C-alpha cells in the first residue's frame, strides 16, 4: 500500500487565551498513514484533534514538531495540495460569484486549460444538479445548493485525494445520499477519501479503515471489522475507545 | 502567475458588483461635469482653478477607492472564511497578497483612466487643446503612487483588526505625506537637535508620494516631465511597493486565519 497521506509524530501546540496563554497540546505525536484508494474515516469527539489534523494537512496552521506529507510532499509546500480536493464543513465561498464563475476561478488556480475547464465545469454542475442555477449568484442559493457548490469545487481538479470535513453535516437526507454516492463513485475510480464525521453509521457503511483520536492522541486505527470486533457496532466501539462506557441518558 | 491573475480577477469582479464604487464614480463624474460646464472658460485663472479642483477631486476619489477597496480584502477573506477553501488549493499566502494587490491596482487603474479621460474630454471640448502626453504622464505617475498606497494598505490590513482603522490610518498617513513631504526637510533644518535629526530621518525614510503629483503640470501647461525622471520615480515606486508587499506577506505568513 502506497501511503499518500502521512503524519509522523505530529505535534501541535498553541497558546490558549482561555488558559491565560498557557500552552495547549492539540496533537500529541500523531502517526497516521492513509493508502492510495482507501476511504478513511477520521473519528473523534469534539476537541479531539480532528480539525487540527485537517488544518495541518491543508497548511492552515503550522505544526510544532513532527511531519506531515501529502503524496510525499511536505504539507507546508503549496504544491502538496495540487492533487487534493477539500470540502469544508460549512460553505465558505465568494457569494457574489455564480457557481460557474466560482468553478472557473478554482479551475484557473489549478491551471486547467480553458476547454478542459469548460468540460469539467459542465460535468460537475451536472453531477451536483446545479446546471439550472449555474449563472445565478451563490448568495441566492439555498443551504443545500451551497453545499453542492462546495462539493463541485472540491472536485474541480479531479483530485486523487479528497479531504472532507463533516461532509454530511447540515445536509438533508437527499444531500447525504448524494455525498455517499459521490464517495462511492470516487472509491470505484481508485481515489482516496479522507473524511471526518460524527455520523458513525455512515462511516461504517462507506469506510475501508477508520482512525479514532481522542485528546490529541491516536487511540485506534484499523478496518471497520477490526475496530468493531467484540462490539455491537462502530458506535459502541467508539464510545468504549474514547472512555465513555454508559450513556448518561436513561 | 495564473493563480495571481485568477485572484486579481475575483477582486475586480467584486469591485464592479459593489454599489459603493459606482456611487463614488458617478459623484466624481457629476462634479467634474458640473465644474467643466461652468462658463468661465474665457478667464485663464478661473479655468486653472476649476481644473485644479477637478484634479483634486480625482485624486481624492481615486485614493478613497483604492484605500477602501484594499483595506477590506484580507479581513473579508478571514471573516467570511473564504480563505480556507482558497488556501486548501495550491495557493500560498504570497499568491494571496500579490493577487489582492494586483486586483486592487488594476481596478484602480481602470477607474483612473476613466476619471482622466472624462476630465480631458470636458476640458478639451471647452479649450480645444489636447495635451495627451501630459495626461498620460499624470495618469501613470498617479497610478504608480497608488501602487505604493495599495501595498501600504495591504500591510495595514494584516495588522489592524478593522478595515475602517486601516483606511483611516492610511488616509491620514498619505494625506500627511502629500501635504508635508516636500517641506519636511526644510522644517527639519529649522528645528533644534535632536528633532532636526528625527525629522530628517523621517524625510529620508518615508515614501515620497508627493513626487507623483503632476497636477500642476496639467493645470499650468508646464509641458512634459523628462522620461528619465518618470522612469526613476517608477523604479522608486516599485521598490516601496515591493517592501510593503514583503512586509505584508511576512505578517500574513504568521497570522492565524481565524478571526
Short mmCIF file of N, CA, C and O in Angstrom, two decimals, chain B residues 111-162:
data_model
loop_
_atom_site.label_atom_id
_atom_site.label_comp_id
_atom_site.label_asym_id
_atom_site.label_seq_id
_atom_site.Cartn_x
_atom_site.Cartn_y
_atom_site.Cartn_z
N UNK B 111 -10.28 52.82 -13.04
CA UNK B 111 -11.01 54.00 -12.54
C UNK B 111 -10.25 55.28 -12.89
O UNK B 111 -10.86 56.25 -13.35
N UNK B 112 -8.92 55.24 -12.74
CA UNK B 112 -8.10 56.43 -13.05
C UNK B 112 -8.22 56.82 -14.52
O UNK B 112 -8.40 58.00 -14.84
N UNK B 113 -8.11 55.82 -15.39
CA UNK B 113 -8.17 56.10 -16.83
C UNK B 113 -9.52 56.74 -17.17
O UNK B 113 -9.58 57.73 -17.90
N UNK B 114 -10.58 56.21 -16.59
CA UNK B 114 -11.92 56.76 -16.87
C UNK B 114 -12.01 58.20 -16.33
O UNK B 114 -12.48 59.10 -17.03
N UNK B 115 -11.54 58.40 -15.10
CA UNK B 115 -11.59 59.74 -14.50
C UNK B 115 -10.82 60.76 -15.37
O UNK B 115 -11.33 61.83 -15.69
N UNK B 116 -9.60 60.42 -15.74
CA UNK B 116 -8.77 61.36 -16.50
C UNK B 116 -9.32 61.56 -17.92
O UNK B 116 -9.24 62.66 -18.46
N UNK B 117 -9.86 60.50 -18.49
CA UNK B 117 -10.45 60.61 -19.83
C UNK B 117 -11.63 61.58 -19.79
O UNK B 117 -11.78 62.44 -20.65
N UNK B 118 -12.43 61.45 -18.74
CA UNK B 118 -13.58 62.31 -18.56
C UNK B 118 -13.12 63.76 -18.40
O UNK B 118 -13.65 64.67 -19.02
N UNK B 119 -12.08 63.94 -17.59
CA UNK B 119 -11.52 65.27 -17.34
C UNK B 119 -10.99 65.87 -18.65
O UNK B 119 -11.26 67.03 -18.98
N UNK B 120 -10.25 65.05 -19.40
CA UNK B 120 -9.67 65.51 -20.66
C UNK B 120 -10.77 65.88 -21.66
O UNK B 120 -10.67 66.90 -22.36
N UNK B 121 -11.82 65.07 -21.68
CA UNK B 121 -12.92 65.33 -22.62
C UNK B 121 -13.61 66.65 -22.28
O UNK B 121 -13.91 67.46 -23.18
N UNK B 122 -13.84 66.89 -21.00
CA UNK B 122 -14.53 68.12 -20.59
C UNK B 122 -13.66 69.35 -20.89
O UNK B 122 -14.11 70.30 -21.53
N UNK B 123 -12.40 69.31 -20.42
CA UNK B 123 -11.54 70.49 -20.61
C UNK B 123 -11.18 70.67 -22.09
O UNK B 123 -11.16 71.80 -22.59
N UNK B 124 -10.92 69.56 -22.77
CA UNK B 124 -10.56 69.63 -24.19
C UNK B 124 -11.68 70.21 -25.03
O UNK B 124 -11.46 71.02 -25.94
N UNK B 125 -12.91 69.83 -24.72
CA UNK B 125 -14.04 70.32 -25.51
C UNK B 125 -14.25 71.82 -25.30
O UNK B 125 -14.75 72.51 -26.17
N UNK B 126 -13.85 72.32 -24.14
CA UNK B 126 -14.01 73.75 -23.87
C UNK B 126 -12.83 74.56 -24.43
O UNK B 126 -13.00 75.62 -25.01
N UNK B 127 -11.61 74.03 -24.22
CA UNK B 127 -10.41 74.79 -24.57
C UNK B 127 -9.82 74.45 -25.94
O UNK B 127 -8.96 75.16 -26.44
N UNK B 128 -10.29 73.35 -26.48
CA UNK B 128 -9.78 72.86 -27.78
C UNK B 128 -8.28 72.55 -27.76
O UNK B 128 -7.58 72.74 -28.76
N UNK B 129 -7.77 72.16 -26.61
CA UNK B 129 -6.37 71.68 -26.57
C UNK B 129 -6.37 70.29 -25.93
O UNK B 129 -7.14 70.01 -25.01
N UNK B 130 -5.49 69.46 -26.46
CA UNK B 130 -5.48 68.05 -26.03
C UNK B 130 -4.04 67.62 -25.69
O UNK B 130 -3.39 66.96 -26.49
N UNK B 131 -3.56 67.98 -24.50
CA UNK B 131 -2.18 67.61 -24.13
C UNK B 131 -2.10 66.15 -23.66
O UNK B 131 -1.91 65.87 -22.47
N UNK B 132 -2.22 65.24 -24.61
CA UNK B 132 -2.31 63.81 -24.25
C UNK B 132 -1.05 63.31 -23.53
O UNK B 132 -1.15 62.47 -22.63
N UNK B 133 0.10 63.84 -23.91
CA UNK B 133 1.35 63.39 -23.27
C UNK B 133 1.34 63.72 -21.78
O UNK B 133 1.69 62.87 -20.95
N UNK B 134 0.92 64.94 -21.46
CA UNK B 134 0.88 65.36 -20.05
C UNK B 134 -0.14 64.52 -19.27
O UNK B 134 0.12 64.10 -18.13
N UNK B 135 -1.27 64.25 -19.92
CA UNK B 135 -2.29 63.42 -19.26
C UNK B 135 -1.76 62.02 -19.00
O UNK B 135 -1.96 61.43 -17.94
N UNK B 136 -1.09 61.48 -20.01
CA UNK B 136 -0.56 60.11 -19.91
C UNK B 136 0.44 60.01 -18.76
O UNK B 136 0.38 59.08 -17.94
N UNK B 137 1.32 61.00 -18.69
CA UNK B 137 2.31 61.01 -17.59
C UNK B 137 1.62 61.16 -16.24
O UNK B 137 1.98 60.50 -15.26
N UNK B 138 0.62 62.04 -16.20
CA UNK B 138 -0.10 62.28 -14.93
C UNK B 138 -0.80 61.01 -14.46
O UNK B 138 -0.73 60.66 -13.27
N UNK B 139 -1.44 60.32 -15.41
CA UNK B 139 -2.15 59.08 -15.05
C UNK B 139 -1.15 58.03 -14.57
O UNK B 139 -1.36 57.38 -13.55
N UNK B 140 -0.06 57.89 -15.33
CA UNK B 140 0.93 56.86 -14.99
C UNK B 140 1.52 57.09 -13.60
O UNK B 140 1.59 56.19 -12.77
N UNK B 141 1.95 58.36 -13.34
CA UNK B 141 2.56 58.67 -12.05
C UNK B 141 1.55 58.51 -10.91
O UNK B 141 1.89 58.00 -9.84
N UNK B 142 0.33 58.91 -11.18
CA UNK B 142 -0.74 58.76 -10.18
C UNK B 142 -0.94 57.27 -9.87
O UNK B 142 -1.08 56.86 -8.71
N UNK B 143 -0.92 56.46 -10.91
CA UNK B 143 -1.16 55.02 -10.75
C UNK B 143 0.00 54.36 -9.99
O UNK B 143 -0.21 53.49 -9.15
N UNK B 144 1.22 54.81 -10.27
CA UNK B 144 2.39 54.26 -9.54
C UNK B 144 2.28 54.64 -8.06
O UNK B 144 2.52 53.81 -7.18
N UNK B 145 1.85 55.88 -7.80
CA UNK B 145 1.69 56.29 -6.41
C UNK B 145 0.64 55.42 -5.72
O UNK B 145 0.81 54.99 -4.57
N UNK B 146 -0.44 55.13 -6.44
CA UNK B 146 -1.49 54.30 -5.84
C UNK B 146 -1.02 52.87 -5.60
O UNK B 146 -1.51 52.19 -4.69
N UNK B 147 -0.04 52.42 -6.38
CA UNK B 147 0.54 51.08 -6.12
C UNK B 147 1.18 51.07 -4.74
O UNK B 147 0.99 50.11 -3.96
N UNK B 148 1.92 52.14 -4.41
CA UNK B 148 2.55 52.23 -3.08
C UNK B 148 1.47 52.26 -2.01
O UNK B 148 1.54 51.55 -1.00
N UNK B 149 0.43 53.07 -2.26
CA UNK B 149 -0.65 53.21 -1.27
C UNK B 149 -1.36 51.85 -1.06
O UNK B 149 -1.60 51.44 0.08
N UNK B 150 -1.66 51.17 -2.16
CA UNK B 150 -2.37 49.89 -2.06
C UNK B 150 -1.53 48.86 -1.28
O UNK B 150 -2.05 48.16 -0.41
N UNK B 151 -0.24 48.82 -1.58
CA UNK B 151 0.64 47.89 -0.85
C UNK B 151 0.70 48.27 0.63
O UNK B 151 0.69 47.39 1.50
N UNK B 152 0.70 49.56 0.91
CA UNK B 152 0.73 50.05 2.29
C UNK B 152 -0.56 49.64 3.01
O UNK B 152 -0.54 49.19 4.15
N UNK B 153 -1.69 49.76 2.32
CA UNK B 153 -2.99 49.39 2.92
C UNK B 153 -3.03 47.88 3.19
O UNK B 153 -3.51 47.44 4.24
N UNK B 154 -2.51 47.10 2.25
CA UNK B 154 -2.48 45.64 2.45
C UNK B 154 -1.68 45.30 3.71
O UNK B 154 -2.09 44.45 4.50
N UNK B 155 -0.56 45.99 3.86
CA UNK B 155 0.26 45.76 5.06
C UNK B 155 -0.54 46.12 6.32
O UNK B 155 -0.58 45.35 7.28
N UNK B 156 -1.20 47.28 6.28
CA UNK B 156 -2.00 47.70 7.43
C UNK B 156 -3.12 46.72 7.74
O UNK B 156 -3.39 46.43 8.90
N UNK B 157 -3.73 46.18 6.67
CA UNK B 157 -4.88 45.28 6.88
C UNK B 157 -4.47 43.96 7.53
O UNK B 157 -5.31 43.24 8.04
N UNK B 158 -3.18 43.65 7.51
CA UNK B 158 -2.72 42.43 8.18
C UNK B 158 -2.66 42.67 9.69
O UNK B 158 -2.93 41.77 10.48
N UNK B 159 -2.30 43.89 10.07
CA UNK B 159 -2.09 44.17 11.49
C UNK B 159 -3.28 44.81 12.21
O UNK B 159 -3.47 44.60 13.39
N UNK B 160 -4.06 45.61 11.48
CA UNK B 160 -5.21 46.25 12.15
C UNK B 160 -6.44 45.36 11.98
O UNK B 160 -6.67 44.79 10.91
N UNK B 161 -7.22 45.30 13.06
CA UNK B 161 -8.35 44.37 13.07
C UNK B 161 -9.46 44.79 12.10
O UNK B 161 -10.00 43.96 11.36
N UNK B 162 -9.78 46.08 12.09
CA UNK B 162 -10.94 46.51 11.29
C UNK B 162 -10.49 47.25 10.03
O UNK B 162 -9.56 48.07 10.09
#
